[in-house]
Tab-separated table of C-alpha atoms in Angstrom:
chain	number	residue	atom	x	y	z
K	1	MET	CA	-0.118	-0.235	-0.032
K	2	GLU	CA	1.548	3.288	-1.288
K	3	GLN	CA	2.427	6.001	1.721
K	4	SER	CA	-0.048	8.669	1.271
K	5	ASN	CA	1.495	12.354	0.542
K	6	ILE	CA	-1.753	13.946	1.940
K	7	TYR	CA	-0.865	15.987	4.990
K	8	THR	CA	-3.019	16.609	8.063
K	9	ASN	CA	-3.765	20.251	9.299
K	10	ASP	CA	-1.383	19.574	12.141
K	11	GLN	CA	1.530	18.485	9.782
K	12	LEU	CA	0.776	21.138	7.836
K	13	ASN	CA	1.060	23.529	10.473
K	14	THR	CA	4.015	22.417	11.697
K	15	GLU	CA	5.693	22.124	8.268
K	16	MET	CA	4.911	25.593	7.871
K	17	ASP	CA	6.580	26.662	11.569
K	18	GLU	CA	9.899	25.058	10.764
K	19	MET	CA	9.913	26.967	7.361
K	20	ASP	CA	9.451	29.954	9.041
K	21	GLU	CA	11.999	29.669	11.232
K	22	LEU	CA	14.558	29.043	9.001
K	23	SER	CA	13.610	31.858	6.790
K	24	ALA	CA	14.076	33.812	9.858
K	25	GLN	CA	17.268	32.512	10.667
K	26	GLU	CA	18.699	33.155	7.114
K	27	ASN	CA	17.172	36.887	7.390
K	28	ASP	CA	19.252	37.424	10.715
K	29	ASN	CA	22.323	35.959	9.139
K	30	PHE	CA	21.982	38.115	6.230
K	31	GLY	CA	21.389	41.113	7.735
K	32	VAL	CA	24.485	40.257	10.015
K	33	GLN	CA	26.512	40.298	7.113
K	34	LEU	CA	25.006	43.245	5.330
K	35	ASN	CA	24.344	45.679	8.107
K	36	GLU	CA	27.429	44.822	10.472
K	37	PRO	CA	30.339	44.526	8.010
K	38	LYS	CA	33.583	43.632	10.100
K	39	ALA	CA	35.859	46.968	11.510
K	40	VAL	CA	39.025	47.769	10.351
K	41	LYS	CA	42.109	48.280	12.402
K	42	VAL	CA	44.195	51.534	11.694
K	43	ILE	CA	47.292	51.901	13.816
K	44	LYS	CA	48.870	54.835	13.823
K	45	ILE	CA	52.580	55.018	14.512
K	46	GLN	CA	54.396	57.582	15.942
K	47	PRO	CA	57.706	58.999	15.370
K	48	SER	CA	58.923	57.526	19.254
K	49	GLY	CA	57.093	54.650	18.125
K	50	ILE	CA	58.809	53.368	15.383
K	51	PRO	CA	60.292	49.945	15.390
K	52	SER	CA	64.205	49.600	15.930
K	53	LEU	CA	64.593	47.939	12.328
K	54	LEU	CA	62.467	50.588	10.448
K	55	LYS	CA	64.683	53.360	12.127
K	56	GLN	CA	67.624	51.496	10.766
K	57	ILE	CA	65.820	51.273	7.279
K	58	LEU	CA	65.640	55.015	7.509
K	59	ASN	CA	69.028	55.831	8.565
K	60	ASN	CA	70.315	53.687	5.772
K	61	GLN	CA	68.287	55.353	3.371
K	62	LYS	CA	69.680	58.704	4.534
K	63	GLN	CA	73.320	57.470	4.302
K	64	ILE	CA	72.659	56.061	0.705
K	65	MET	CA	71.299	59.332	-0.278
K	66	SER	CA	74.203	61.170	1.289
K	67	ASN	CA	76.766	58.926	-0.460
K	68	GLN	CA	75.014	59.403	-3.595
K	69	GLU	CA	75.135	63.303	-3.291
K	70	LYS	CA	78.912	62.668	-2.477
K	71	MET	CA	79.572	60.782	-5.715
K	72	ASN	CA	77.711	63.317	-7.869
K	73	VAL	CA	80.000	66.005	-6.412
K	74	ARG	CA	82.966	63.701	-6.932
K	75	LEU	CA	81.764	62.579	-10.638
K	76	GLN	CA	81.286	66.213	-11.327
K	77	ASN	CA	84.795	67.519	-9.937
K	78	LEU	CA	86.364	64.412	-11.698
K	79	GLU	CA	84.580	65.683	-14.934
K	80	LYS	CA	85.818	68.641	-14.504
K	81	ALA	CA	89.261	67.760	-13.838
K	82	THR	CA	89.238	65.634	-16.925
K	83	LYS	CA	88.011	68.727	-19.113
K	84	GLU	CA	90.813	71.046	-17.534
K	85	SER	CA	93.474	68.279	-17.982
K	86	ALA	CA	92.455	67.690	-21.664
K	87	ARG	CA	92.754	71.361	-22.177
K	88	GLU	CA	96.059	71.621	-20.424
K	89	ARG	CA	97.234	68.433	-22.270
K	90	ALA	CA	95.991	70.352	-25.522
K	91	ASN	CA	97.722	73.628	-24.430
K	92	LEU	CA	100.892	71.785	-23.609
K	93	MET	CA	100.904	70.396	-27.011
K	94	VAL	CA	100.832	73.603	-28.519
K	95	GLN	CA	103.507	75.044	-26.388
K	96	ASN	CA	105.986	71.901	-27.148
K	97	GLN	CA	105.100	72.504	-30.971
K	98	SER	CA	105.884	75.843	-30.773
K	99	ILE	CA	108.875	75.380	-28.909
K	100	HIS	CA	109.650	72.777	-31.293
K	101	GLU	CA	109.256	75.204	-34.065
K	102	CYS	CA	111.281	77.621	-32.594
K	103	LYS	CA	113.976	75.477	-32.073
K	104	VAL	CA	113.983	74.282	-35.555
K	105	LEU	CA	113.785	77.713	-37.082
K	106	THR	CA	116.895	78.820	-34.121
K	107	LYS	CA	119.003	75.682	-35.601
K	108	LYS	CA	118.542	76.782	-38.734
K	109	ILE	CA	119.322	80.256	-38.428
K	110	PHE	CA	122.553	79.483	-36.612
K	111	SER	CA	122.845	77.337	-39.384
K	112	SER	CA	122.729	79.802	-42.008
K	113	ILE	CA	125.478	82.125	-39.818
K	114	ARG	CA	128.045	79.367	-39.588
K	115	ARG	CA	127.787	79.079	-43.145
K	116	ILE	CA	128.318	82.770	-43.588
K	117	THR	CA	130.889	83.284	-41.190
K	118	GLY	CA	132.272	79.971	-41.101
K	119	GLU	CA	135.121	80.701	-43.893
K	120	LEU	CA	136.242	83.714	-41.978
K	121	GLU	CA	136.100	82.028	-38.746
K	122	ASN	CA	138.289	79.148	-40.282
K	123	GLU	CA	140.462	81.392	-41.857
K	124	ILE	CA	141.066	83.513	-38.430
K	125	HIS	CA	141.666	80.101	-36.743
K	126	SER	CA	144.129	79.364	-39.141
K	127	LYS	CA	146.194	82.005	-39.057
K	128	ILE	CA	146.124	81.589	-35.189
K	129	SER	CA	147.449	78.578	-35.121
K	130	GLU	CA	150.027	78.865	-37.916
K	131	THR	CA	151.113	82.332	-35.983
K	132	LEU	CA	151.515	80.803	-32.463
K	133	PRO	CA	153.698	80.011	-30.698
K	134	LEU	CA	155.099	83.832	-30.999
K	135	THR	CA	158.680	83.514	-31.833
K	136	CYS	CA	159.909	87.131	-32.349
K	137	LEU	CA	158.569	90.869	-31.141
K	138	ASP	CA	156.993	91.723	-34.361
K	139	ALA	CA	154.572	88.722	-34.074
K	140	VAL	CA	153.876	90.142	-30.626
K	141	GLU	CA	152.964	93.579	-32.101
K	142	GLU	CA	151.264	92.330	-34.650
K	143	VAL	CA	148.974	90.010	-32.414
K	144	GLU	CA	148.522	92.556	-29.766
K	145	GLU	CA	147.311	94.909	-32.577
K	146	LYS	CA	144.882	92.233	-33.895
K	147	LEU	CA	143.547	91.823	-30.301
K	148	ASN	CA	141.892	95.021	-30.419
K	149	ASN	CA	139.712	93.516	-33.585
K	150	LYS	CA	136.332	91.627	-31.128
K	151	GLU	CA	136.192	88.686	-33.676
K	152	TYR	CA	139.952	87.949	-33.777
K	153	LEU	CA	140.010	88.447	-29.904
K	154	SER	CA	137.083	85.564	-29.654
K	155	THR	CA	138.511	83.444	-32.237
K	156	MET	CA	141.935	83.786	-30.235
K	157	LYS	CA	140.271	83.150	-27.020
K	158	ALA	CA	138.509	80.089	-28.142
K	159	HIS	CA	141.683	79.080	-29.646
K	160	LEU	CA	143.510	79.011	-26.318
K	161	PHE	CA	140.666	77.267	-24.799
K	162	GLN	CA	140.985	74.556	-27.298
K	163	ILE	CA	144.692	74.120	-26.248
K	164	LYS	CA	143.380	73.957	-22.673
K	165	GLY	CA	141.257	70.981	-22.919
K	166	ALA	CA	139.854	69.672	-19.628
K	167	THR	CA	143.331	68.854	-18.054
K	168	GLY	CA	145.958	71.999	-19.419
K	169	THR	CA	148.039	73.968	-16.888
K	170	ILE	CA	148.521	77.785	-17.634
K	171	GLU	CA	152.183	76.617	-18.130
K	172	ASP	CA	151.172	73.750	-20.836
K	173	VAL	CA	149.165	76.286	-22.861
K	174	PHE	CA	151.847	79.607	-21.697
K	175	ARG	CA	154.548	77.432	-23.610
K	176	ARG	CA	152.365	77.172	-26.890
K	177	VAL	CA	151.769	80.954	-26.767
K	178	MET	CA	155.200	81.890	-26.980
K	179	SER	CA	158.766	79.902	-27.555
K	180	ASP	CA	161.559	80.213	-24.912
K	181	ASP	CA	163.432	82.485	-27.018
K	182	LEU	CA	161.024	84.759	-26.750
K	183	ILE	CA	160.051	84.702	-23.215
K	184	ASP	CA	163.748	85.091	-22.538
K	185	LEU	CA	163.165	88.426	-23.615
K	186	PHE	CA	160.374	89.072	-20.909
K	187	ASN	CA	159.427	88.965	-17.156
K	188	TRP	CA	156.503	89.228	-15.412
K	189	ASP	CA	156.934	93.405	-14.515
K	190	GLY	CA	159.619	94.455	-16.668
K	191	ARG	CA	162.459	94.331	-14.226
K	192	ALA	CA	166.243	93.888	-15.114
K	193	GLU	CA	166.028	95.245	-18.683
K	194	LYS	CA	163.339	92.927	-19.298
K	195	ARG	CA	160.217	93.512	-21.365
K	196	ALA	CA	157.005	93.384	-19.224
K	197	LEU	CA	154.517	90.308	-19.880
K	198	ASN	CA	151.773	91.870	-18.024
K	199	SER	CA	151.855	94.563	-20.273
K	200	LEU	CA	150.862	92.486	-23.129
K	201	LYS	CA	146.998	91.962	-23.651
K	202	LEU	CA	147.339	88.462	-24.712
K	203	ILE	CA	149.209	87.410	-21.566
K	204	SER	CA	147.407	89.811	-19.247
K	205	ASP	CA	143.813	89.633	-20.251
K	206	VAL	CA	143.346	86.639	-22.995
K	207	LEU	CA	145.257	84.237	-21.515
K	208	TYR	CA	143.692	85.256	-17.693
K	209	ASP	CA	140.204	84.507	-19.145
K	210	VAL	CA	140.917	80.931	-20.152
K	211	PHE	CA	141.970	80.297	-16.460
K	212	PHE	CA	139.697	82.674	-14.671
K	213	ILE	CA	138.593	80.177	-12.403
K	214	GLU	CA	142.230	80.392	-10.744
K	215	GLY	CA	141.777	83.927	-10.058
K	216	ARG	CA	144.055	86.500	-10.743
K	217	TYR	CA	146.662	86.226	-7.668
K	218	ASN	CA	147.243	81.981	-8.493
K	219	TYR	CA	147.223	82.916	-12.170
K	220	GLU	CA	149.696	85.314	-11.704
K	221	MET	CA	151.912	83.238	-9.247
K	222	LYS	CA	151.745	79.921	-11.586
K	223	LEU	CA	152.532	82.378	-14.618
K	224	LYS	CA	155.509	83.667	-12.888
K	225	LYS	CA	156.718	80.247	-12.187
K	226	ALA	CA	156.404	79.005	-15.959
K	227	ILE	CA	158.223	81.982	-16.964
K	228	LYS	CA	161.272	81.050	-14.414
K	229	MET	CA	161.214	77.549	-15.682
K	230	SER	CA	161.281	79.046	-19.178
K	231	HIS	CA	164.222	81.014	-18.306
K	232	LYS	CA	165.988	78.057	-17.020
K	233	ARG	CA	165.454	75.797	-20.277
K	234	SER	CA	167.086	78.841	-22.079
K	235	LYS	CA	170.091	78.883	-19.875
K	236	GLN	CA	170.361	75.212	-20.263
K	237	LYS	CA	170.116	75.294	-23.947
K	238	ALA	CA	172.487	78.146	-24.186
K	239	TYR	CA	174.827	76.263	-22.101
K	240	LEU	CA	174.413	72.580	-23.938
K	241	LYS	CA	175.150	75.090	-27.153
K	242	ARG	CA	178.304	76.486	-25.458
K	243	MET	CA	179.479	72.939	-24.851
K	244	HIS	CA	178.897	71.806	-28.248
K	245	ASN	CA	180.697	74.518	-29.862
K	246	ASP	CA	183.994	74.086	-27.341
């Protein structure tokens, strides 16, 4: 026998009550969800309450910004220095080029001067080489006259410097300037009926300039000694000549 689906009045009432109760519960829940949203907590952090980690992060950020500013300044200075250095290098290159050009021009000028004056200087130098050592009074007078010419004077001095070299002594050069026979007619100050060497420009001025580092006093002392040695050689030569004749 099939189960009957017909509700009694009591059953219908009970079923309706249960449905109303469920509906009321759903409405209550829905109302809570719509009308009572969850509250959102807003936390306000005061500076004094910033956690130590956040403080460290902020300090690090400040340090990074400071370092960036320093780096920017350094980069700007480096860029400025690089530009200035490049400008200085360019100026230096220009100066070096100008100096090089001046040296080349100077060299050409001196080369031209040497070509112009070289033959004359060589001629004077050759004549001086042929003249020295002086052997007679006429030659002495001739040289003294020529020494009034500046060009001849400078060439004579250069020739004596060449004779001296690095180690030449006063006596060495003096013997190349005047022969012993000629020196025998002189002494330093012209005593005992001798001629005075200190009155000759060739000896008192030109030869002294070659040995100026000695000083005037030492120069005269050493030259007097050289004169004395020359006189001694002349006497020995005369003695040997007499001995040979006998």
